[in-house]
PDB file of C-alpha atoms in Angstrom:
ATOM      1  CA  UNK A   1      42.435  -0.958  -0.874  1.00 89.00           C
ATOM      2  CA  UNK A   2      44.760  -1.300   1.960  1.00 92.00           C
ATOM      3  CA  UNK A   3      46.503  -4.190   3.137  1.00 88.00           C
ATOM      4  CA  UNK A   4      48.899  -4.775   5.902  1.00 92.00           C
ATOM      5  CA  UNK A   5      51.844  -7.060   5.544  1.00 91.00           C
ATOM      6  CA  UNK A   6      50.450  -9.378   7.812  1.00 92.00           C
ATOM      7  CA  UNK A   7      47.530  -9.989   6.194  1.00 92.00           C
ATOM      8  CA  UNK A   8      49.317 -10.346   3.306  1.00 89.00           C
ATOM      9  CA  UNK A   9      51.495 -13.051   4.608  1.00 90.00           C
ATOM     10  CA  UNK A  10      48.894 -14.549   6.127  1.00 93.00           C
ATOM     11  CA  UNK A  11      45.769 -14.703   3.562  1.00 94.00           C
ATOM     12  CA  UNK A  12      48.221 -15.220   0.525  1.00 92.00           C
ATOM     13  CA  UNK A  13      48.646 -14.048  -3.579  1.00 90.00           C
ATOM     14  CA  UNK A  14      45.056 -15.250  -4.148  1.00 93.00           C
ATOM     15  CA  UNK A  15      43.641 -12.725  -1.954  1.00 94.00           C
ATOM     16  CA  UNK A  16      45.509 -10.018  -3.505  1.00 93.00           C
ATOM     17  CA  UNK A  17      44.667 -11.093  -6.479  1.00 93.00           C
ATOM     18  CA  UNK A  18      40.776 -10.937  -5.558  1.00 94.00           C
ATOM     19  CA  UNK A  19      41.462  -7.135  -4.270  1.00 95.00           C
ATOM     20  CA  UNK A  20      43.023  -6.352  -7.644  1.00 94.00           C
ATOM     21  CA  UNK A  21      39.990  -7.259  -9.564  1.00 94.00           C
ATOM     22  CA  UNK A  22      37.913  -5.353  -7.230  1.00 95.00           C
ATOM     23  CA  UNK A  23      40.186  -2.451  -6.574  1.00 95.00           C
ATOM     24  CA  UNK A  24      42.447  -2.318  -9.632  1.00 94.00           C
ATOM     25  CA  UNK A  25      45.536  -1.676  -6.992  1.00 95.00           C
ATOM     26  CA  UNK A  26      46.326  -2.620  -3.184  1.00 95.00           C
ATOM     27  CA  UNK A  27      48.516  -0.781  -1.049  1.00 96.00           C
ATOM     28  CA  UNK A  28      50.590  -2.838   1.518  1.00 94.00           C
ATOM     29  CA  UNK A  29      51.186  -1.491   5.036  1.00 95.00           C
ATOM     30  CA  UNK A  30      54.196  -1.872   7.490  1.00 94.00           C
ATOM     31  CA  UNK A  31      53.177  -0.971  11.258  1.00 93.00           C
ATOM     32  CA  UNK A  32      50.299   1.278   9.897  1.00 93.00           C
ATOM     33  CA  UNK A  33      52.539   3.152   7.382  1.00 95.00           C
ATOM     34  CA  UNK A  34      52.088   2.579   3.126  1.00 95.00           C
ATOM     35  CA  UNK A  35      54.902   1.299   1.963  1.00 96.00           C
ATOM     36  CA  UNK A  36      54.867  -0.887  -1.086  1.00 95.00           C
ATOM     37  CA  UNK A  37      51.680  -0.527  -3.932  1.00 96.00           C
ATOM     38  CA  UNK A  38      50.626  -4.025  -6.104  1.00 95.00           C
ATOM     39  CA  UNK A  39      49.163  -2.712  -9.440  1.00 95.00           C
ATOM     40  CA  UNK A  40      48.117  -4.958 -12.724  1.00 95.00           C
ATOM     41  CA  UNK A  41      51.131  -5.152 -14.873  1.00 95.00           C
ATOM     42  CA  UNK A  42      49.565  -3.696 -17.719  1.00 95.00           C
ATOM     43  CA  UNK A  43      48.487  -0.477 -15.132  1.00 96.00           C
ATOM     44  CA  UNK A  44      52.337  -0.266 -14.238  1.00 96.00           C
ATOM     45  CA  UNK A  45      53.539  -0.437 -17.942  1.00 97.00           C
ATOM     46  CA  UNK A  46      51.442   2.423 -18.945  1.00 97.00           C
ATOM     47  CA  UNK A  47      52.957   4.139 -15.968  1.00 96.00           C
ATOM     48  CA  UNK A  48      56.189   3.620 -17.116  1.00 97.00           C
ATOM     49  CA  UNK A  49      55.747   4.374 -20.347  1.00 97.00           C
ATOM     50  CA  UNK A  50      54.090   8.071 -19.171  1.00 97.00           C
ATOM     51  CA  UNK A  51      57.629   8.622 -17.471  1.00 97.00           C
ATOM     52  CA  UNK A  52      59.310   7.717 -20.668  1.00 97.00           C
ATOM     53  CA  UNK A  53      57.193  10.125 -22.973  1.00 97.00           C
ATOM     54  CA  UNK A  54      57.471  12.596 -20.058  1.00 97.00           C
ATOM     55  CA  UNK A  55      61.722  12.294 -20.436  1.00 97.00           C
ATOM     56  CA  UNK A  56      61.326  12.228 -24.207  1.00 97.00           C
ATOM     57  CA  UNK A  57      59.374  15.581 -24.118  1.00 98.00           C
ATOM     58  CA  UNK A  58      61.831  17.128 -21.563  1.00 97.00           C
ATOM     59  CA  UNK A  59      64.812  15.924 -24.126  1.00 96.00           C
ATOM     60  CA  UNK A  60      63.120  17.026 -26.979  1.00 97.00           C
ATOM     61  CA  UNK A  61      62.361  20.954 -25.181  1.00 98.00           C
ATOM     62  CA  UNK A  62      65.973  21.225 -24.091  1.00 97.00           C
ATOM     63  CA  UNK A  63      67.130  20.207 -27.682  1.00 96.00           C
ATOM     64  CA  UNK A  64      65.143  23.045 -29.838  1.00 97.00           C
ATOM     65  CA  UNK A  65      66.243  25.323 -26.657  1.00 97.00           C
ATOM     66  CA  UNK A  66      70.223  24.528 -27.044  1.00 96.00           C
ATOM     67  CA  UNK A  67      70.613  23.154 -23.942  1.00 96.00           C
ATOM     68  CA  UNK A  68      72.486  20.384 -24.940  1.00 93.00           C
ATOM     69  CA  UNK A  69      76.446  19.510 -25.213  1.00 93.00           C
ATOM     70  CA  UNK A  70      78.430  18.180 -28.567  1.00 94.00           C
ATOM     71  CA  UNK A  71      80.897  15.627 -27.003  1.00 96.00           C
ATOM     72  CA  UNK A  72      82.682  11.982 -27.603  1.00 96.00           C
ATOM     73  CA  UNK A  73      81.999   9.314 -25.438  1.00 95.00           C
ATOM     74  CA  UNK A  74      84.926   9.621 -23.666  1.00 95.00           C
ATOM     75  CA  UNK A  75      84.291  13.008 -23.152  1.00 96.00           C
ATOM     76  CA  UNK A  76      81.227  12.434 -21.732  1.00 95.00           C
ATOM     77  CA  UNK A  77      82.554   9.634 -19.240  1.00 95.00           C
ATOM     78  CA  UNK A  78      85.113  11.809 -18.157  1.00 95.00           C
ATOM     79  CA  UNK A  79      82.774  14.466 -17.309  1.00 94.00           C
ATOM     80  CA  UNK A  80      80.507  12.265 -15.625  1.00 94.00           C
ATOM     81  CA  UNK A  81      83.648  10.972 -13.549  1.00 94.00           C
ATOM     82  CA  UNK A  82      82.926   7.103 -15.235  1.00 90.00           C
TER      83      UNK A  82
END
């Protein structure tokens, strides 16, 4: 479902809420354009943790592949320019 910003200022959280139940996310437009997206917490937190396994797998590849480097902390601050 989309929903401009003025609507959204104008018709309130309730209403949002409403479209949420119907539409399980609402997109919020500025002059015509998406740019923000309300989703159920619980919808963004399995999002989040997709990106997370997604990282984990990435990490885990690289590791059994070598691509990794043995260094201290300050090492790897340095190197990082921290």
């Amino acid at each position: 479902m989309i929903l401009s910003a003025n609507e959204l200022k104008i018709k309130g959280i309730s209403f949002v809420e409403k479209l949420i139940k119907k539409y399980n996310e609402v997109f919020i437009t500025v002059r015509g354009k998406k740019k923000f997206v309300i989703l159920p917490i619980e919808e963004y937190e399995k999002l989040k943790e997709a990106e997370l396994e997604k990282i984990i797998k990435e990490a885990e590849e690289d590791y059994k592949k070598g691509k990794y480097i043995k260094e201290t902390a300050e090492e790897h601050f340095k190197r990082l320019s921290i």
